[in-house]
JSON list of C-alpha atoms in Angstrom, two decimals:
[
{"chain": "P", "resi": 1, "resn": "MET", "atom": "CA", "xyz": [1.28, -9.53, -15.94]},
{"chain": "P", "resi": 2, "resn": "PHE", "atom": "CA", "xyz": [1.24, -13.27, -15.33]},
{"chain": "P", "resi": 3, "resn": "PRO", "atom": "CA", "xyz": [-1.31, -15.64, -16.84]},
{"chain": "P", "resi": 4, "resn": "ASP", "atom": "CA", "xyz": [-1.39, -17.61, -13.54]},
{"chain": "P", "resi": 5, "resn": "ASP", "atom": "CA", "xyz": [-2.79, -14.43, -11.92]},
{"chain": "P", "resi": 6, "resn": "GLU", "atom": "CA", "xyz": [-5.81, -14.25, -14.30]},
{"chain": "P", "resi": 7, "resn": "ALA", "atom": "CA", "xyz": [-6.55, -18.04, -13.56]},
{"chain": "P", "resi": 8, "resn": "ALA", "atom": "CA", "xyz": [-6.22, -17.20, -9.70]},
{"chain": "P", "resi": 9, "resn": "GLY", "atom": "CA", "xyz": [-8.60, -14.46, -10.21]},
{"chain": "P", "resi": 10, "resn": "VAL", "atom": "CA", "xyz": [-6.41, -11.71, -8.84]},
{"chain": "P", "resi": 11, "resn": "LEU", "atom": "CA", "xyz": [-5.84, -10.15, -12.33]},
{"chain": "P", "resi": 12, "resn": "ARG", "atom": "CA", "xyz": [-9.21, -9.13, -13.85]},
{"chain": "P", "resi": 13, "resn": "ASN", "atom": "CA", "xyz": [-9.56, -7.25, -17.08]},
{"chain": "P", "resi": 14, "resn": "GLY", "atom": "CA", "xyz": [-5.94, -6.27, -16.87]},
{"chain": "P", "resi": 15, "resn": "SER", "atom": "CA", "xyz": [-6.12, -4.83, -13.33]},
{"chain": "P", "resi": 16, "resn": "TYR", "atom": "CA", "xyz": [-4.87, -6.45, -10.12]},
{"chain": "P", "resi": 17, "resn": "VAL", "atom": "CA", "xyz": [-7.23, -6.59, -7.29]},
{"chain": "P", "resi": 18, "resn": "LYS", "atom": "CA", "xyz": [-6.35, -5.12, -3.93]},
{"chain": "P", "resi": 19, "resn": "ASN", "atom": "CA", "xyz": [-5.43, -7.70, -1.36]},
{"chain": "P", "resi": 20, "resn": "PRO", "atom": "CA", "xyz": [-7.57, -7.46, 1.57]},
{"chain": "P", "resi": 21, "resn": "THR", "atom": "CA", "xyz": [-4.78, -7.90, 3.87]},
{"chain": "P", "resi": 22, "resn": "ALA", "atom": "CA", "xyz": [-2.74, -4.88, 2.43]},
{"chain": "P", "resi": 23, "resn": "HIS", "atom": "CA", "xyz": [-2.17, -2.10, 5.03]},
{"chain": "P", "resi": 24, "resn": "ASN", "atom": "CA", "xyz": [0.40, 0.75, 5.53]},
{"chain": "P", "resi": 25, "resn": "ILE", "atom": "CA", "xyz": [2.89, -0.66, 7.94]},
{"chain": "P", "resi": 26, "resn": "SER", "atom": "CA", "xyz": [2.31, 2.46, 10.12]},
{"chain": "P", "resi": 27, "resn": "ASP", "atom": "CA", "xyz": [-1.27, 1.06, 10.78]},
{"chain": "P", "resi": 28, "resn": "TYR", "atom": "CA", "xyz": [0.47, -1.56, 12.89]},
{"chain": "P", "resi": 29, "resn": "ILE", "atom": "CA", "xyz": [2.70, 0.79, 14.97]},
{"chain": "P", "resi": 30, "resn": "ASN", "atom": "CA", "xyz": [1.18, 2.27, 18.09]},
{"chain": "P", "resi": 31, "resn": "GLU", "atom": "CA", "xyz": [2.73, 4.92, 19.83]},
{"chain": "P", "resi": 32, "resn": "GLY", "atom": "CA", "xyz": [4.42, 3.61, 23.07]},
{"chain": "P", "resi": 33, "resn": "SER", "atom": "CA", "xyz": [4.52, 0.03, 21.93]},
{"chain": "P", "resi": 34, "resn": "ASN", "atom": "CA", "xyz": [7.52, -2.11, 21.31]},
{"chain": "P", "resi": 35, "resn": "TYR", "atom": "CA", "xyz": [5.88, -4.16, 18.84]},
{"chain": "P", "resi": 36, "resn": "LEU", "atom": "CA", "xyz": [4.81, -4.33, 15.16]},
{"chain": "P", "resi": 37, "resn": "GLY", "atom": "CA", "xyz": [1.06, -4.86, 15.81]},
{"chain": "P", "resi": 38, "resn": "ASN", "atom": "CA", "xyz": [1.52, -6.98, 19.09]},
{"chain": "P", "resi": 39, "resn": "LYS", "atom": "CA", "xyz": [3.83, -9.63, 20.36]},
{"chain": "P", "resi": 40, "resn": "ASN", "atom": "CA", "xyz": [1.75, -12.31, 18.80]},
{"chain": "P", "resi": 41, "resn": "MET", "atom": "CA", "xyz": [2.21, -11.12, 15.43]},
{"chain": "P", "resi": 42, "resn": "ASN", "atom": "CA", "xyz": [4.44, -13.74, 13.56]},
{"chain": "P", "resi": 43, "resn": "GLY", "atom": "CA", "xyz": [5.04, -14.91, 9.91]},
{"chain": "P", "resi": 44, "resn": "GLN", "atom": "CA", "xyz": [6.16, -14.00, 6.59]},
{"chain": "P", "resi": 45, "resn": "TYR", "atom": "CA", "xyz": [4.74, -10.83, 5.25]},
{"chain": "P", "resi": 46, "resn": "MET", "atom": "CA", "xyz": [5.06, -9.30, 1.69]},
{"chain": "P", "resi": 47, "resn": "TYR", "atom": "CA", "xyz": [6.02, -5.73, 1.39]},
{"chain": "P", "resi": 48, "resn": "VAL", "atom": "CA", "xyz": [6.14, -3.10, -1.33]},
{"chain": "P", "resi": 49, "resn": "ILE", "atom": "CA", "xyz": [7.20, 0.58, -0.97]},
{"chain": "P", "resi": 50, "resn": "ASP", "atom": "CA", "xyz": [4.90, 2.36, -3.15]},
{"chain": "P", "resi": 51, "resn": "MET", "atom": "CA", "xyz": [5.72, 5.29, -5.56]},
{"chain": "P", "resi": 52, "resn": "ASP", "atom": "CA", "xyz": [4.71, 7.68, -2.53]},
{"chain": "P", "resi": 53, "resn": "GLY", "atom": "CA", "xyz": [7.18, 5.95, -0.21]},
{"chain": "P", "resi": 54, "resn": "ASN", "atom": "CA", "xyz": [4.86, 4.24, 1.92]},
{"chain": "P", "resi": 55, "resn": "ILE", "atom": "CA", "xyz": [5.71, 0.64, 3.17]},
{"chain": "P", "resi": 56, "resn": "ILE", "atom": "CA", "xyz": [2.45, -1.56, 2.42]},
{"chain": "P", "resi": 57, "resn": "ILE", "atom": "CA", "xyz": [2.44, -4.94, 3.94]},
{"chain": "P", "resi": 58, "resn": "GLY", "atom": "CA", "xyz": [0.11, -8.14, 3.72]},
{"chain": "P", "resi": 59, "resn": "THR", "atom": "CA", "xyz": [0.08, -11.73, 3.47]},
{"chain": "P", "resi": 60, "resn": "ARG", "atom": "CA", "xyz": [-0.89, -14.07, 0.68]},
{"chain": "P", "resi": 61, "resn": "GLY", "atom": "CA", "xyz": [-4.07, -14.80, 2.61]},
{"chain": "P", "resi": 62, "resn": "GLY", "atom": "CA", "xyz": [-3.96, -18.57, 2.02]},
{"chain": "P", "resi": 63, "resn": "GLN", "atom": "CA", "xyz": [-4.24, -18.02, -1.69]},
{"chain": "P", "resi": 64, "resn": "ARG", "atom": "CA", "xyz": [-2.37, -16.68, -4.68]},
{"chain": "P", "resi": 65, "resn": "MET", "atom": "CA", "xyz": [-1.89, -13.01, -3.70]},
{"chain": "P", "resi": 66, "resn": "PRO", "atom": "CA", "xyz": [1.17, -11.89, -5.29]},
{"chain": "P", "resi": 67, "resn": "HIS", "atom": "CA", "xyz": [2.95, -8.55, -4.47]},
{"chain": "P", "resi": 68, "resn": "PRO", "atom": "CA", "xyz": [1.01, -6.45, -7.13]},
{"chain": "P", "resi": 69, "resn": "THR", "atom": "CA", "xyz": [-2.13, -7.02, -5.12]},
{"chain": "P", "resi": 70, "resn": "LEU", "atom": "CA", "xyz": [-0.63, -5.12, -2.33]},
{"chain": "P", "resi": 71, "resn": "VAL", "atom": "CA", "xyz": [-1.14, -1.84, -4.54]},
{"chain": "P", "resi": 72, "resn": "GLY", "atom": "CA", "xyz": [-3.64, -3.17, -7.02]},
{"chain": "P", "resi": 73, "resn": "GLY", "atom": "CA", "xyz": [-4.57, -1.61, -10.34]},
{"chain": "P", "resi": 74, "resn": "SER", "atom": "CA", "xyz": [-3.83, -2.10, -13.96]},
{"chain": "P", "resi": 75, "resn": "ASN", "atom": "CA", "xyz": [-0.10, -1.13, -13.80]},
{"chain": "P", "resi": 76, "resn": "PRO", "atom": "CA", "xyz": [1.16, -1.33, -10.06]},
{"chain": "P", "resi": 77, "resn": "GLN", "atom": "CA", "xyz": [4.39, 0.51, -9.67]},
{"chain": "P", "resi": 78, "resn": "VAL", "atom": "CA", "xyz": [6.71, 0.25, -6.81]},
{"chain": "P", "resi": 79, "resn": "GLN", "atom": "CA", "xyz": [10.16, 1.58, -5.67]},
{"chain": "P", "resi": 80, "resn": "ALA", "atom": "CA", "xyz": [10.97, -1.78, -3.76]},
{"chain": "P", "resi": 81, "resn": "ALA", "atom": "CA", "xyz": [9.36, -5.09, -2.77]},
{"chain": "P", "resi": 82, "resn": "GLY", "atom": "CA", "xyz": [10.18, -8.33, -1.04]},
{"chain": "P", "resi": 83, "resn": "MET", "atom": "CA", "xyz": [9.38, -10.20, 2.09]},
{"chain": "P", "resi": 84, "resn": "MET", "atom": "CA", "xyz": [9.55, -9.35, 5.81]},
{"chain": "P", "resi": 85, "resn": "GLU", "atom": "CA", "xyz": [9.86, -11.99, 8.49]},
{"chain": "P", "resi": 86, "resn": "VAL", "atom": "CA", "xyz": [8.05, -10.89, 11.89]},
{"chain": "P", "resi": 87, "resn": "ARG", "atom": "CA", "xyz": [8.77, -13.11, 14.99]},
{"chain": "P", "resi": 88, "resn": "GLY", "atom": "CA", "xyz": [7.02, -12.10, 18.39]},
{"chain": "P", "resi": 89, "resn": "GLY", "atom": "CA", "xyz": [5.89, -8.84, 17.02]},
{"chain": "P", "resi": 90, "resn": "LYS", "atom": "CA", "xyz": [9.62, -7.72, 16.07]},
{"chain": "P", "resi": 91, "resn": "ILE", "atom": "CA", "xyz": [10.81, -7.40, 12.45]},
{"chain": "P", "resi": 92, "resn": "TYR", "atom": "CA", "xyz": [13.42, -10.13, 12.12]},
{"chain": "P", "resi": 93, "resn": "SER", "atom": "CA", "xyz": [14.58, -9.87, 8.36]},
{"chain": "P", "resi": 94, "resn": "ILE", "atom": "CA", "xyz": [13.88, -8.18, 5.29]},
{"chain": "P", "resi": 95, "resn": "ASN", "atom": "CA", "xyz": [14.69, -9.30, 1.81]},
{"chain": "P", "resi": 96, "resn": "ASN", "atom": "CA", "xyz": [14.14, -8.36, -1.83]},
{"chain": "P", "resi": 97, "resn": "ALA", "atom": "CA", "xyz": [12.34, -11.67, -3.03]},
{"chain": "P", "resi": 98, "resn": "SER", "atom": "CA", "xyz": [9.33, -10.82, -5.41]},
{"chain": "P", "resi": 99, "resn": "GLY", "atom": "CA", "xyz": [8.77, -12.84, -8.48]},
{"chain": "P", "resi": 100, "resn": "HIS", "atom": "CA", "xyz": [6.56, -10.21, -10.27]},
{"chain": "P", "resi": 101, "resn": "PHE", "atom": "CA", "xyz": [8.64, -7.14, -9.55]},
{"chain": "P", "resi": 102, "resn": "LYS", "atom": "CA", "xyz": [12.15, -8.71, -9.49]},
{"chain": "P", "resi": 103, "resn": "PRO", "atom": "CA", "xyz": [13.57, -5.88, -7.45]},
{"chain": "P", "resi": 104, "resn": "SER", "atom": "CA", "xyz": [17.25, -5.22, -7.89]},
{"chain": "P", "resi": 105, "resn": "SER", "atom": "CA", "xyz": [19.89, -4.89, -5.02]},
{"chain": "P", "resi": 106, "resn": "GLU", "atom": "CA", "xyz": [19.47, -1.27, -5.45]},
{"chain": "P", "resi": 107, "resn": "CYS", "atom": "CA", "xyz": [15.82, -1.71, -4.46]},
{"chain": "P", "resi": 108, "resn": "LEU", "atom": "CA", "xyz": [17.04, -3.23, -1.20]},
{"chain": "P", "resi": 109, "resn": "ASN", "atom": "CA", "xyz": [18.96, -0.07, -0.38]},
{"chain": "P", "resi": 110, "resn": "ILE", "atom": "CA", "xyz": [15.59, 1.87, -0.84]},
{"chain": "P", "resi": 111, "resn": "ALA", "atom": "CA", "xyz": [13.97, -0.43, 1.39]},
{"chain": "P", "resi": 112, "resn": "LYS", "atom": "CA", "xyz": [16.71, 0.06, 3.97]},
{"chain": "P", "resi": 113, "resn": "GLU", "atom": "CA", "xyz": [16.16, 3.71, 3.95]},
{"chain": "P", "resi": 114, "resn": "LYS", "atom": "CA", "xyz": [12.41, 3.59, 4.27]},
{"chain": "P", "resi": 115, "resn": "PHE", "atom": "CA", "xyz": [12.60, 0.86, 7.07]},
{"chain": "P", "resi": 116, "resn": "ALA", "atom": "CA", "xyz": [15.00, 2.98, 8.82]},
{"chain": "P", "resi": 117, "resn": "GLU", "atom": "CA", "xyz": [12.37, 5.75, 9.32]},
{"chain": "P", "resi": 118, "resn": "LEU", "atom": "CA", "xyz": [10.59, 3.26, 11.69]},
{"chain": "P", "resi": 119, "resn": "PRO", "atom": "CA", "xyz": [10.87, 3.09, 15.47]},
{"chain": "P", "resi": 120, "resn": "GLY", "atom": "CA", "xyz": [14.07, 1.00, 16.16]},
{"chain": "P", "resi": 121, "resn": "ASN", "atom": "CA", "xyz": [12.24, -0.78, 18.90]},
{"chain": "P", "resi": 122, "resn": "ILE", "atom": "CA", "xyz": [10.03, -2.73, 16.62]},
{"chain": "P", "resi": 123, "resn": "PHE", "atom": "CA", "xyz": [13.22, -4.47, 15.07]},
{"chain": "P", "resi": 124, "resn": "SER", "atom": "CA", "xyz": [14.46, -7.68, 16.78]},
{"chain": "P", "resi": 125, "resn": "LYS", "atom": "CA", "xyz": [17.55, -7.52, 18.78]},
{"chain": "P", "resi": 126, "resn": "ASP", "atom": "CA", "xyz": [18.73, -10.26, 16.58]},
{"chain": "P", "resi": 127, "resn": "PHE", "atom": "CA", "xyz": [17.65, -8.51, 13.33]},
{"chain": "P", "resi": 128, "resn": "LYS", "atom": "CA", "xyz": [19.21, -10.34, 10.32]},
{"chain": "P", "resi": 129, "resn": "GLY", "atom": "CA", "xyz": [19.23, -7.45, 8.31]},
{"chain": "P", "resi": 130, "resn": "PHE", "atom": "CA", "xyz": [18.48, -6.64, 4.63]},
{"chain": "P", "resi": 131, "resn": "LEU", "atom": "CA", "xyz": [19.04, -9.84, 2.76]},
{"chain": "P", "resi": 132, "resn": "PRO", "atom": "CA", "xyz": [19.53, -9.99, -1.14]},
{"chain": "P", "resi": 133, "resn": "TYR", "atom": "CA", "xyz": [17.38, -12.81, -2.22]},
{"chain": "P", "resi": 134, "resn": "GLY", "atom": "CA", "xyz": [19.19, -15.98, -3.09]},
{"chain": "P", "resi": 135, "resn": "GLU", "atom": "CA", "xyz": [22.30, -15.13, -1.06]}
]
C-alpha cells in the first residue's frame, strides 16, 4: 500500500478502487479482426495477469491509477504486471514495469505464456517482444 494512493483517492479504507478503464483484453479482440480494439487504438496500457489467468488492461485515465486499480480490492494479487504499448491496433511491446507490484523477470515469462494464447494477428509485425524493465 502506498500513502500517495490514499492522497489520490484510489486507496480508500485500505481498499483499492476499480479502475473504470480496466477490461479483460478479450473484450478488445473481435473474431475475424486483425486488431486489438481497432486500428486507431494507440498508447501505453497497464496490464496485469490476475490470479485466474486473465489479462486485464487499462489506462491511467489522466490521473493516478496504478496497477492495483486494474484488480481493485483490499489485497490485489496478480501473477504478472507491466506496460503494453499498442500502435495502430497492434501490440508493439510488453514489459514488466510496475512500481506497485515490482514483478520479477519470472513474471515476464508468465506474461509471455498468457499473451501467447492471444491471436498472433494482433501483434505488430515489428513486435519488440517481452522487455525486462530497465534493460
